[in-house]
Amino acid sequence: MSAEIREQLRQLDKEQLIDIILDLREQIVELKGIVQAQTDRIQALEDQIAKNSGNSGKPPSSDGLKKKPHSLREKGKRSSGGQKGHKGKTLEMVSDPDHVVHHALRACPNCQTDVSDVSVERIEKRQVFDVPEVRLEVTEHQGEVKICPCCEQQIKADFPGGVGRAVQYGKRIQAQATYLTMYQLLPLKRTCELFGDFYGHAPSEAIIFGAIEQVDEQIQPTLDVIYAQLVQADVLHNDETGMRVEGKLKWLHVSSTEQLTYYAVHAKRGQKAMHAIGILPQFKGVSLHDGWASYFQFDDCSHALCNAHHLRELRFIEERYRQTWASQMAQLLLDAKQEVADCPNDRLAPARIREYHQRYEQLLQQGFKANPLPDTPSPKKRGRKKQTPPKNLLDRLQKYQHATLAFILDFRIPFDNNLAERDVRMMKVKQKISGTFRTQQGAEMFCDIRSYISTVRKQGQQVIHALYQALIGQPFIPA
């Protein structure tokens, strides 16, 4: 067959051969493009399968039952358990117990001799801590009704504030109901069942929802103070996550510090939502986040990036693409984190800061050499040109070098944005339990009350007491 084709080609003139060669060249280029597209598709699918909570932003719940990915946390050099000098928390005897039960010794357990009249050498004490049998107390308010001898009108004594019905549940029960639904995330039905099991009284879901509404109304002054203090904060942690409201995807936004938390729900994830919430447009400190592009649109504040995200992405590049620069960049970030933690002063020496930036830039150059742009031009398409995950990460690390290394310049800036992620975590648990918020009002009240509770916890206050104080019109106000 090949001999016949050779003979046919010999009979063709030069121009005909050139046309055949050009046609074949176009087919080869087209086939190379198809092969490359399929290769990229396979790589993208394999990358997607290889991602887990240890090398990407996926939550741990997405790992399923397969082997748990290796944690980013460094293994400690200390053994497990309490360390030397650690102040333990254990039960200690009290000097004034509520009840004392005396156990007399009548006979010797060895020889059965009667020891009733033998003097006691000492008393051995053991204390048991337990709760008494729980029951509701009913307080009846009796108001006098009289006929005024002067105007002959019927008059009544005033009842205390909050006692407006013939039969009702008190503020402490309402505070506990709010605590169980808003903090412990129990559904309304199970909260009613719990009260029935504990107290023998199961309030209706409507009563519990009414208590939640009252708390939400009373804590508005607290939310205003939290909002104002966050705007004035030096460093602000920001994050957002999807949540379903009325069956539709909406977005939960959080802004927080070590002492304050503020949640808000909005239909959008980006700038429109952030402007509507209003904290970031007024903020002038350092905004710490995960690099979502919308955060960088606010120019009045500085920006710092979460390096826990970078460590996960660098691990992914190392595992999937076997590029050494990624592991070296991760080690650089961890070395800088440790040096900041061990630094006895308020800042690193300028020479050390320059050295970290130089090493950072050198590793970026290594990375760009390992990820050059393709020689063959891709077909013209609208939008941003598609790149590999290593190249995307390199571009981001280069563009936001100052934001990535901000923690070595200002020790007030944490290495990561884990604070905001911890603040979001329980909101995601609520989402998994309920599936969706049935109303927009319910979602907004949940955000309000969780803002209040999270701030109360961060400031060392007792949550149920703070909810009770809110119900009687004296909500906790952050210092």
GROMACS .gro file of C-alpha atoms in nm:
model
  479
    1MET     CA    1   0.000   0.000   0.000
    2SER     CA    2   0.282   0.240   0.092
    3ALA     CA    3   0.458   0.171  -0.241
    4GLU     CA    4   0.143   0.264  -0.433
    5ILE     CA    5   0.108   0.589  -0.235
    6ARG     CA    6   0.474   0.673  -0.297
    7GLU     CA    7   0.424   0.626  -0.671
    8GLN     CA    8   0.119   0.853  -0.667
    9LEU     CA    9   0.309   1.125  -0.480
   10ARG     CA   10   0.599   1.109  -0.731
   11GLN     CA   11   0.358   1.190  -1.010
   12LEU     CA   12   0.243   1.511  -0.836
   13ASP     CA   13   0.409   1.843  -0.906
   14LYS     CA   14   0.567   2.065  -0.639
   15GLU     CA   15   0.260   2.286  -0.578
   16GLN     CA   16   0.034   1.987  -0.526
   17LEU     CA   17   0.276   1.841  -0.272
   18ILE     CA   18   0.291   2.174  -0.087
   19ASP     CA   19  -0.091   2.182  -0.067
   20ILE     CA   20  -0.097   1.829   0.076
   21ILE     CA   21   0.170   1.917   0.333
   22LEU     CA   22  -0.017   2.231   0.442
   23ASP     CA   23  -0.345   2.035   0.476
   24LEU     CA   24  -0.171   1.772   0.686
   25ARG     CA   25  -0.011   2.044   0.901
   26GLU     CA   26  -0.350   2.200   0.970
   27GLN     CA   27  -0.491   1.858   1.065
   28ILE     CA   28  -0.197   1.794   1.298
   29VAL     CA   29  -0.244   2.130   1.468
   30GLU     CA   30  -0.616   2.063   1.502
   31LEU     CA   31  -0.556   1.716   1.644
   32LYS     CA   32  -0.296   1.851   1.886
   33GLY     CA   33  -0.553   2.101   2.009
   34ILE     CA   34  -0.811   1.825   2.057
   35VAL     CA   35  -0.559   1.605   2.239
   36GLN     CA   36  -0.450   1.897   2.458
   37ALA     CA   37  -0.811   1.983   2.541
   38GLN     CA   38  -0.881   1.623   2.638
   39THR     CA   39  -0.561   1.611   2.843
   40ASP     CA   40  -0.658   1.931   3.023
   41ARG     CA   41  -1.006   1.792   3.084
   42ILE     CA   42  -0.867   1.471   3.231
   43GLN     CA   43  -0.623   1.671   3.447
   44ALA     CA   44  -0.905   1.895   3.573
   45LEU     CA   45  -1.124   1.595   3.658
   46GLU     CA   46  -0.837   1.417   3.836
   47ASP     CA   47  -0.758   1.738   4.025
   48GLN     CA   48  -1.121   1.764   4.131
   49ILE     CA   49  -1.122   1.406   4.260
   50ALA     CA   50  -0.790   1.459   4.441
   51LYS     CA   51  -0.912   1.762   4.637
   52ASN     CA   52  -1.001   1.717   5.002
   53SER     CA   53  -1.018   1.928   5.316
   54GLY     CA   54  -0.640   1.904   5.360
   55ASN     CA   55  -0.533   2.044   5.022
   56SER     CA   56  -0.822   2.273   4.926
   57GLY     CA   57  -1.103   2.483   5.067
   58LYS     CA   58  -1.345   2.188   5.076
   59PRO     CA   59  -1.505   2.125   5.417
   60PRO     CA   60  -1.410   1.813   5.617
   61SER     CA   61  -1.765   1.682   5.578
   62SER     CA   62  -1.700   1.639   5.205
   63ASP     CA   63  -1.422   1.386   5.270
   64GLY     CA   64  -1.677   1.114   5.337
   65LEU     CA   65  -1.560   0.784   5.482
   66LYS     CA   66  -1.230   0.767   5.300
   67LYS     CA   67  -0.900   0.803   5.483
   68LYS     CA   68  -0.874   1.128   5.672
   69PRO     CA   69  -0.637   1.371   5.494
   70HIS     CA   70  -0.317   1.474   5.665
   71SER     CA   71  -0.371   1.781   5.884
   72LEU     CA   72  -0.186   2.105   5.816
   73ARG     CA   73  -0.112   2.137   6.185
   74GLU     CA   74   0.242   2.054   6.282
   75LYS     CA   75   0.287   1.761   6.516
   76GLY     CA   76   0.360   1.883   6.864
   77LYS     CA   77   0.678   1.786   7.044
   78ARG     CA   78   0.490   1.741   7.370
   79SER     CA   79   0.306   1.429   7.477
   80SER     CA   80  -0.072   1.426   7.481
   81GLY     CA   81  -0.265   1.527   7.791
   82GLY     CA   82  -0.210   1.804   8.043
   83GLN     CA   83   0.135   1.962   8.037
   84LYS     CA   84   0.360   2.051   8.327
   85GLY     CA   85   0.240   2.371   8.490
   86HIS     CA   86  -0.106   2.340   8.334
   87LYS     CA   87  -0.377   2.447   8.575
   88GLY     CA   88  -0.619   2.158   8.572
   89LYS     CA   89  -0.995   2.184   8.600
   90THR     CA   90  -1.138   1.924   8.835
   91LEU     CA   91  -1.406   1.896   9.098
   92GLU     CA   92  -1.302   2.031   9.435
   93MET     CA   93  -1.480   1.990   9.767
   94VAL     CA   94  -1.691   2.278   9.889
   95SER     CA   95  -1.686   2.397  10.250
   96ASP     CA   96  -2.064   2.438  10.277
   97PRO     CA   97  -2.246   2.150  10.104
   98ASP     CA   98  -2.621   2.177  10.058
   99HIS     CA   99  -2.686   1.843  10.226
  100VAL     CA  100  -2.486   1.630  10.473
  101VAL     CA  101  -2.556   1.258  10.514
  102HIS     CA  102  -2.389   1.100  10.816
  103HIS     CA  103  -2.289   0.733  10.794
  104ALA     CA  104  -2.244   0.578  11.142
  105LEU     CA  105  -2.012   0.284  11.206
  106ARG     CA  106  -2.191   0.026  11.428
  107ALA     CA  107  -1.977  -0.285  11.397
  108CYS     CA  108  -1.625  -0.379  11.293
  109PRO     CA  109  -1.640  -0.522  10.938
  110ASN     CA  110  -1.353  -0.763  11.026
  111CYS     CA  111  -1.459  -0.924  11.358
  112GLN     CA  112  -1.814  -0.788  11.398
  113THR     CA  113  -1.729  -0.623  11.736
  114ASP     CA  114  -1.980  -0.357  11.846
  115VAL     CA  115  -1.807  -0.017  11.810
  116SER     CA  116  -2.109   0.206  11.869
  117ASP     CA  117  -1.955   0.355  12.187
  118VAL     CA  118  -1.601   0.387  12.047
  119SER     CA  119  -1.489   0.745  11.999
  120VAL     CA  120  -1.455   0.874  11.639
  121GLU     CA  121  -1.094   0.942  11.537
  122ARG     CA  122  -1.175   1.134  11.220
  123ILE     CA  123  -1.443   1.186  10.955
  124GLU     CA  124  -1.374   1.087  10.595
  125LYS     CA  125  -1.565   1.305  10.349
  126ARG     CA  126  -1.686   1.236   9.998
  127GLN     CA  127  -1.898   1.481   9.802
  128VAL     CA  128  -2.133   1.408   9.511
  129PHE     CA  129  -2.224   1.690   9.274
  130ASP     CA  130  -2.563   1.645   9.109
  131VAL     CA  131  -2.866   1.846   9.005
  132PRO     CA  132  -3.187   1.832   9.206
  133GLU     CA  133  -3.503   1.700   9.051
  134VAL     CA  134  -3.604   1.964   8.800
  135ARG     CA  135  -3.954   2.107   8.811
  136LEU     CA  136  -4.121   2.430   8.715
  137GLU     CA  137  -4.220   2.674   8.986
  138VAL     CA  138  -4.551   2.853   8.939
  139THR     CA  139  -4.576   3.205   9.075
  140GLU     CA  140  -4.929   3.341   9.102
  141HIS     CA  141  -4.971   3.717   9.088
  142GLN     CA  142  -5.286   3.837   9.262
  143GLY     CA  143  -5.397   4.189   9.187
  144GLU     CA  144  -5.661   4.356   9.400
  145VAL     CA  145  -5.974   4.490   9.237
  146LYS     CA  146  -6.171   4.761   9.419
  147ILE     CA  147  -6.449   5.016   9.369
  148CYS     CA  148  -6.330   5.369   9.429
  149PRO     CA  149  -6.561   5.532   9.690
  150CYS     CA  150  -6.507   5.870   9.524
  151CYS     CA  151  -6.557   5.812   9.152
  152GLU     CA  152  -6.727   5.475   9.195
  153GLN     CA  153  -6.508   5.328   8.918
  154GLN     CA  154  -6.365   4.978   8.931
  155ILE     CA  155  -5.986   4.997   8.973
  156LYS     CA  156  -5.715   4.728   8.963
  157ALA     CA  157  -5.366   4.694   9.104
  158ASP     CA  158  -5.082   4.701   8.851
  159PHE     CA  159  -4.911   4.374   8.767
  160PRO     CA  160  -4.530   4.364   8.722
  161GLY     CA  161  -4.387   4.427   8.378
  162GLY     CA  162  -4.393   4.116   8.162
  163VAL     CA  163  -4.692   3.966   8.341
  164GLY     CA  164  -4.956   4.040   8.082
  165ARG     CA  165  -5.155   3.717   8.048
  166ALA     CA  166  -5.358   3.494   8.271
  167VAL     CA  167  -5.115   3.205   8.210
  168GLN     CA  168  -4.770   3.234   8.055
  169TYR     CA  169  -4.413   3.107   8.066
  170GLY     CA  170  -4.152   3.319   8.243
  171LYS     CA  171  -3.841   3.487   8.106
  172ARG     CA  172  -3.601   3.216   8.225
  173ILE     CA  173  -3.788   2.946   8.035
  174GLN     CA  174  -3.793   3.175   7.732
  175ALA     CA  175  -3.418   3.235   7.766
  176GLN     CA  176  -3.353   2.861   7.784
  177ALA     CA  177  -3.572   2.798   7.479
  178THR     CA  178  -3.384   3.063   7.283
  179TYR     CA  179  -3.053   2.917   7.397
  180LEU     CA  180  -3.145   2.565   7.287
  181THR     CA  181  -3.269   2.668   6.943
  182MET     CA  182  -3.024   2.947   6.859
  183TYR     CA  183  -2.706   2.822   7.029
  184GLN     CA  184  -2.742   2.443   7.061
  185LEU     CA  185  -2.925   2.437   6.725
  186LEU     CA  186  -3.213   2.213   6.834
  187PRO     CA  187  -3.516   2.221   6.602
  188LEU     CA  188  -3.830   2.371   6.755
  189LYS     CA  189  -4.003   2.034   6.785
  190ARG     CA  190  -3.713   1.874   6.971
  191THR     CA  191  -3.687   2.177   7.199
  192CYS     CA  192  -4.051   2.128   7.296
  193GLU     CA  193  -3.983   1.759   7.360
  194LEU     CA  194  -3.683   1.842   7.578
  195PHE     CA  195  -3.891   2.073   7.797
  196GLY     CA  196  -4.154   1.802   7.826
  197ASP     CA  197  -3.893   1.547   7.937
  198PHE     CA  198  -3.713   1.783   8.176
  199TYR     CA  199  -3.996   1.984   8.326
  200GLY     CA  200  -4.314   1.799   8.243
  201HIS     CA  201  -4.430   2.103   8.044
  202ALA     CA  202  -4.390   2.119   7.666
  203PRO     CA  203  -4.451   2.471   7.530
  204SER     CA  204  -4.576   2.506   7.175
  205GLU     CA  205  -4.346   2.596   6.887
  206ALA     CA  206  -4.528   2.929   6.860
  207ILE     CA  207  -4.433   3.019   7.217
  208ILE     CA  208  -4.067   2.941   7.153
  209PHE     CA  209  -4.072   3.141   6.830
  210GLY     CA  210  -4.231   3.430   7.019
  211ALA     CA  211  -3.948   3.422   7.273
  212ILE     CA  212  -3.695   3.434   6.987
  213GLU     CA  213  -3.874   3.736   6.842
  214GLN     CA  214  -3.861   3.912   7.179
  215VAL     CA  215  -3.487   3.847   7.215
  216ASP     CA  216  -3.425   3.973   6.862
  217GLU     CA  217  -3.616   4.293   6.934
  218GLN     CA  218  -3.437   4.359   7.264
  219ILE     CA  219  -3.079   4.300   7.137
  220GLN     CA  220  -3.089   4.561   6.861
  221PRO     CA  221  -2.895   4.817   7.075
  222THR     CA  222  -2.624   4.553   7.127
  223LEU     CA  223  -2.603   4.485   6.754
  224ASP     CA  224  -2.563   4.857   6.688
  225VAL     CA  225  -2.269   4.871   6.931
  226ILE     CA  226  -2.109   4.559   6.777
  227TYR     CA  227  -2.148   4.712   6.431
  228ALA     CA  228  -1.993   5.044   6.535
  229GLN     CA  229  -1.699   4.878   6.713
  230LEU     CA  230  -1.622   4.652   6.416
  231VAL     CA  231  -1.603   4.955   6.187
  232GLN     CA  232  -1.338   5.100   6.421
  233ALA     CA  233  -1.139   4.776   6.466
  234ASP     CA  234  -0.770   4.755   6.378
  235VAL     CA  235  -0.799   4.411   6.213
  236LEU     CA  236  -1.125   4.269   6.081
  237HIS     CA  237  -1.178   3.903   5.986
  238ASN     CA  238  -1.420   3.855   5.696
  239ASP     CA  239  -1.574   3.549   5.536
  240GLU     CA  240  -1.888   3.437   5.355
  241THR     CA  241  -2.060   3.107   5.289
  242GLY     CA  242  -2.370   2.985   5.111
  243MET     CA  243  -2.693   2.916   5.297
  244ARG     CA  244  -3.041   2.828   5.181
  245VAL     CA  245  -3.335   3.052   5.265
  246GLU     CA  246  -3.685   2.966   5.141
  247GLY     CA  247  -3.522   2.700   4.924
  248LYS     CA  248  -3.297   2.950   4.743
  249LEU     CA  249  -2.922   3.000   4.769
  250LYS     CA  250  -2.828   3.308   4.968
  251TRP     CA  251  -2.509   3.414   5.142
  252LEU     CA  252  -2.413   3.446   5.504
  253HIS     CA  253  -2.152   3.718   5.565
  254VAL     CA  254  -1.950   3.747   5.885
  255SER     CA  255  -1.723   4.022   6.015
  256SER     CA  256  -1.551   3.952   6.345
  257THR     CA  257  -1.266   4.011   6.587
  258GLU     CA  258  -1.149   3.826   6.897
  259GLN     CA  259  -1.420   4.009   7.094
  260LEU     CA  260  -1.703   4.074   6.848
  261THR     CA  261  -1.908   3.892   6.585
  262TYR     CA  262  -2.159   4.026   6.333
  263TYR     CA  263  -2.358   3.806   6.091
  264ALA     CA  264  -2.578   3.916   5.802
  265VAL     CA  265  -2.763   3.728   5.528
  266HIS     CA  266  -2.794   3.864   5.174
  267ALA     CA  267  -2.903   3.738   4.833
  268LYS     CA  268  -2.560   3.823   4.685
  269ARG     CA  269  -2.207   3.717   4.771
  270GLY     CA  270  -2.001   4.008   4.638
  271GLN     CA  271  -1.982   4.387   4.652
  272LYS     CA  272  -2.357   4.448   4.641
  273ALA     CA  273  -2.401   4.253   4.964
  274MET     CA  274  -2.096   4.407   5.130
  275HIS     CA  275  -2.216   4.759   5.051
  276ALA     CA  276  -2.565   4.675   5.178
  277ILE     CA  277  -2.427   4.540   5.507
  278GLY     CA  278  -2.216   4.855   5.532
  279ILE     CA  279  -1.922   4.757   5.754
  280LEU     CA  280  -1.647   4.726   5.491
  281PRO     CA  281  -1.731   5.052   5.307
  282GLN     CA  282  -1.660   5.241   5.634
  283PHE     CA  283  -1.369   5.026   5.752
  284LYS     CA  284  -1.017   5.174   5.745
  285GLY     CA  285  -0.809   4.909   5.924
  286VAL     CA  286  -0.675   4.577   5.791
  287SER     CA  287  -0.928   4.344   5.631
  288LEU     CA  288  -0.823   3.978   5.661
  289HIS     CA  289  -0.992   3.741   5.416
  290ASP     CA  290  -0.942   3.448   5.179
  291GLY     CA  291  -0.874   3.651   4.863
  292TRP     CA  292  -1.228   3.673   4.724
  293ALA     CA  293  -1.199   3.946   4.459
  294SER     CA  294  -1.487   4.156   4.595
  295TYR     CA  295  -1.294   4.235   4.914
  296PHE     CA  296  -1.019   4.408   4.717
  297GLN     CA  297  -1.268   4.660   4.578
  298PHE     CA  298  -1.258   4.846   4.911
  299ASP     CA  299  -0.965   5.086   4.888
  300ASP     CA  300  -0.996   5.269   5.220
  301CYS     CA  301  -0.865   4.968   5.412
  302SER     CA  302  -0.553   4.753   5.385
  303HIS     CA  303  -0.573   4.384   5.300
  304ALA     CA  304  -0.420   4.066   5.439
  305LEU     CA  305  -0.471   3.714   5.306
  306CYS     CA  306  -0.536   3.389   5.490
  307ASN     CA  307  -0.225   3.174   5.468
  308ALA     CA  308  -0.409   2.860   5.580
  309HIS     CA  309  -0.573   2.873   5.236
  310HIS     CA  310  -0.232   2.916   5.074
  311LEU     CA  311  -0.088   2.618   5.262
  312ARG     CA  312  -0.372   2.395   5.143
  313GLU     CA  313  -0.333   2.509   4.782
  314LEU     CA  314   0.046   2.466   4.797
  315ARG     CA  315   0.002   2.113   4.928
  316PHE     CA  316  -0.233   2.040   4.637
  317ILE     CA  317   0.028   2.167   4.386
  318GLU     CA  318   0.295   1.955   4.552
  319GLU     CA  319   0.078   1.641   4.554
  320ARG     CA  320  -0.070   1.669   4.205
  321TYR     CA  321   0.201   1.847   4.005
  322ARG     CA  322   0.518   1.746   4.195
  323GLN     CA  323   0.658   2.100   4.191
  324THR     CA  324   0.920   2.161   4.459
  325TRP     CA  325   0.871   2.537   4.473
  326ALA     CA  326   0.528   2.477   4.631
  327SER     CA  327   0.663   2.283   4.930
  328GLN     CA  328   0.943   2.538   4.972
  329MET     CA  329   0.695   2.827   4.966
  330ALA     CA  330   0.482   2.649   5.228
  331GLN     CA  331   0.790   2.602   5.446
  332LEU     CA  332   0.880   2.970   5.406
  333LEU     CA  333   0.535   3.071   5.533
  334LEU     CA  334   0.558   2.830   5.827
  335ASP     CA  335   0.910   2.951   5.914
  336ALA     CA  336   0.791   3.310   5.912
  337LYS     CA  337   0.492   3.220   6.128
  338GLN     CA  338   0.716   3.050   6.384
  339GLU     CA  339   0.964   3.337   6.391
  340VAL     CA  340   0.684   3.585   6.452
  341ALA     CA  341   0.553   3.365   6.737
  342ASP     CA  342   0.901   3.344   6.894
  343CYS     CA  343   0.995   3.709   6.841
  344PRO     CA  344   1.044   3.884   7.178
  345ASN     CA  345   0.984   4.226   7.022
  346ASP     CA  346   0.682   4.385   6.857
  347ARG     CA  347   0.827   4.348   6.508
  348LEU     CA  348   1.089   4.160   6.309
  349ALA     CA  349   1.418   4.325   6.220
  350PRO     CA  350   1.407   4.499   5.878
  351ALA     CA  351   1.683   4.268   5.751
  352ARG     CA  352   1.473   3.960   5.831
  353ILE     CA  353   1.169   4.110   5.657
  354ARG     CA  354   1.378   4.180   5.345
  355GLU     CA  355   1.516   3.827   5.354
  356TYR     CA  356   1.169   3.674   5.362
  357HIS     CA  357   1.055   3.890   5.071
  358GLN     CA  358   1.366   3.795   4.870
  359ARG     CA  359   1.314   3.422   4.932
  360TYR     CA  360   0.948   3.467   4.843
  361GLU     CA  361   1.034   3.631   4.509
  362GLN     CA  362   1.296   3.366   4.427
  363LEU     CA  363   1.043   3.089   4.481
  364LEU     CA  364   0.793   3.271   4.262
  365GLN     CA  365   1.049   3.281   3.980
  366GLN     CA  366   1.112   2.909   4.022
  367GLY     CA  367   0.740   2.852   4.000
  368PHE     CA  368   0.699   3.061   3.684
  369LYS     CA  369   0.983   2.868   3.519
  370ALA     CA  370   0.807   2.543   3.602
  371ASN     CA  371   0.478   2.678   3.461
  372PRO     CA  372   0.555   2.864   3.136
  373LEU     CA  373   0.285   2.985   2.903
  374PRO     CA  374   0.201   2.736   2.622
  375ASP     CA  375   0.389   2.785   2.292
  376THR     CA  376   0.092   2.711   2.069
  377PRO     CA  377  -0.167   2.988   2.085
  378SER     CA  378  -0.507   2.868   2.199
  379PRO     CA  379  -0.817   2.955   1.993
  380LYS     CA  380  -0.943   3.304   2.064
  381LYS     CA  381  -1.211   3.297   2.331
  382ARG     CA  382  -1.383   3.568   2.526
  383GLY     CA  383  -1.292   3.620   2.888
  384ARG     CA  384  -0.988   3.532   3.091
  385LYS     CA  385  -0.748   3.276   2.941
  386LYS     CA  386  -0.766   2.944   3.124
  387GLN     CA  387  -0.455   2.852   3.323
  388THR     CA  388  -0.335   2.561   3.533
  389PRO     CA  389  -0.388   2.568   3.912
  390PRO     CA  390  -0.013   2.626   3.977
  391LYS     CA  391  -0.008   2.925   3.742
  392ASN     CA  392  -0.323   3.073   3.895
  393LEU     CA  393  -0.176   3.045   4.245
  394LEU     CA  394   0.157   3.193   4.133
  395ASP     CA  395  -0.018   3.493   3.979
  396ARG     CA  396  -0.213   3.553   4.299
  397LEU     CA  397   0.092   3.515   4.524
  398GLN     CA  398   0.284   3.759   4.306
  399LYS     CA  399   0.005   4.016   4.283
  400TYR     CA  400  -0.072   4.005   4.657
  401GLN     CA  401   0.275   3.950   4.800
  402HIS     CA  402   0.235   4.230   5.055
  403ALA     CA  403  -0.105   4.098   5.167
  404THR     CA  404   0.033   3.745   5.197
  405LEU     CA  405   0.328   3.850   5.415
  406ALA     CA  406   0.138   4.119   5.606
  407PHE     CA  407   0.164   3.915   5.928
  408ILE     CA  408   0.543   3.962   5.944
  409LEU     CA  409   0.509   4.340   5.911
  410ASP     CA  410   0.235   4.392   6.169
  411PHE     CA  411   0.204   4.145   6.456
  412ARG     CA  412  -0.160   4.243   6.510
  413ILE     CA  413  -0.242   4.063   6.185
  414PRO     CA  414  -0.289   3.686   6.233
  415PHE     CA  415  -0.126   3.430   6.003
  416ASP     CA  416  -0.467   3.298   5.894
  417ASN     CA  417  -0.835   3.377   5.886
  418ASN     CA  418  -0.935   3.083   6.106
  419LEU     CA  419  -1.125   3.310   6.345
  420ALA     CA  420  -1.384   3.395   6.079
  421GLU     CA  421  -1.397   3.033   5.966
  422ARG     CA  422  -1.468   2.921   6.323
  423ASP     CA  423  -1.740   3.184   6.346
  424VAL     CA  424  -1.896   3.045   6.027
  425ARG     CA  425  -1.862   2.677   6.120
  426MET     CA  426  -2.162   2.648   6.354
  427MET     CA  427  -2.378   2.838   6.108
  428LYS     CA  428  -2.304   2.562   5.857
  429VAL     CA  429  -2.400   2.304   6.119
  430LYS     CA  430  -2.734   2.482   6.157
  431GLN     CA  431  -2.777   2.465   5.780
  432LYS     CA  432  -2.712   2.091   5.778
  433ILE     CA  433  -2.967   2.036   6.054
  434SER     CA  434  -3.246   2.248   5.912
  435GLY     CA  435  -3.167   2.221   5.540
  436THR     CA  436  -3.316   2.564   5.477
  437PHE     CA  437  -3.458   2.861   5.664
  438ARG     CA  438  -3.828   2.868   5.590
  439THR     CA  439  -3.849   3.249   5.595
  440GLN     CA  440  -3.618   3.544   5.539
  441GLN     CA  441  -3.724   3.678   5.879
  442GLY     CA  442  -3.616   3.355   6.047
  443ALA     CA  443  -3.273   3.371   5.880
  444GLU     CA  444  -3.225   3.735   5.982
  445MET     CA  445  -3.328   3.669   6.343
  446PHE     CA  446  -3.090   3.374   6.357
  447CYS     CA  447  -2.804   3.597   6.237
  448ASP     CA  448  -2.893   3.867   6.493
  449ILE     CA  449  -2.913   3.632   6.790
  450ARG     CA  450  -2.601   3.437   6.691
  451SER     CA  451  -2.414   3.769   6.664
  452TYR     CA  452  -2.526   3.849   7.018
  453ILE     CA  453  -2.445   3.502   7.156
  454SER     CA  454  -2.104   3.480   6.985
  455THR     CA  455  -2.005   3.822   7.118
  456VAL     CA  456  -2.127   3.728   7.467
  457ARG     CA  457  -1.916   3.410   7.460
  458LYS     CA  458  -1.610   3.590   7.331
  459GLN     CA  459  -1.634   3.840   7.615
  460GLY     CA  460  -1.652   3.569   7.881
  461GLN     CA  461  -2.018   3.612   7.972
  462GLN     CA  462  -2.275   3.341   8.049
  463VAL     CA  463  -2.503   3.293   7.750
  464ILE     CA  464  -2.833   3.199   7.917
  465HIS     CA  465  -2.797   3.486   8.165
  466ALA     CA  466  -2.731   3.727   7.878
  467LEU     CA  467  -3.043   3.604   7.698
  468TYR     CA  468  -3.246   3.647   8.018
  469GLN     CA  469  -3.111   4.000   8.058
  470ALA     CA  470  -3.216   4.076   7.701
  471LEU     CA  471  -3.569   3.950   7.768
  472ILE     CA  472  -3.608   4.180   8.069
  473GLY     CA  473  -3.487   4.476   7.863
  474GLN     CA  474  -3.124   4.489   7.981
  475PRO     CA  475  -2.921   4.326   7.699
  476PHE     CA  476  -2.548   4.278   7.735
  477ILE     CA  477  -2.352   4.566   7.579
  478PRO     CA  478  -1.990   4.497   7.473
  479ALA     CA  479  -1.724   4.695   7.652
   0.00000   0.00000   0.00000
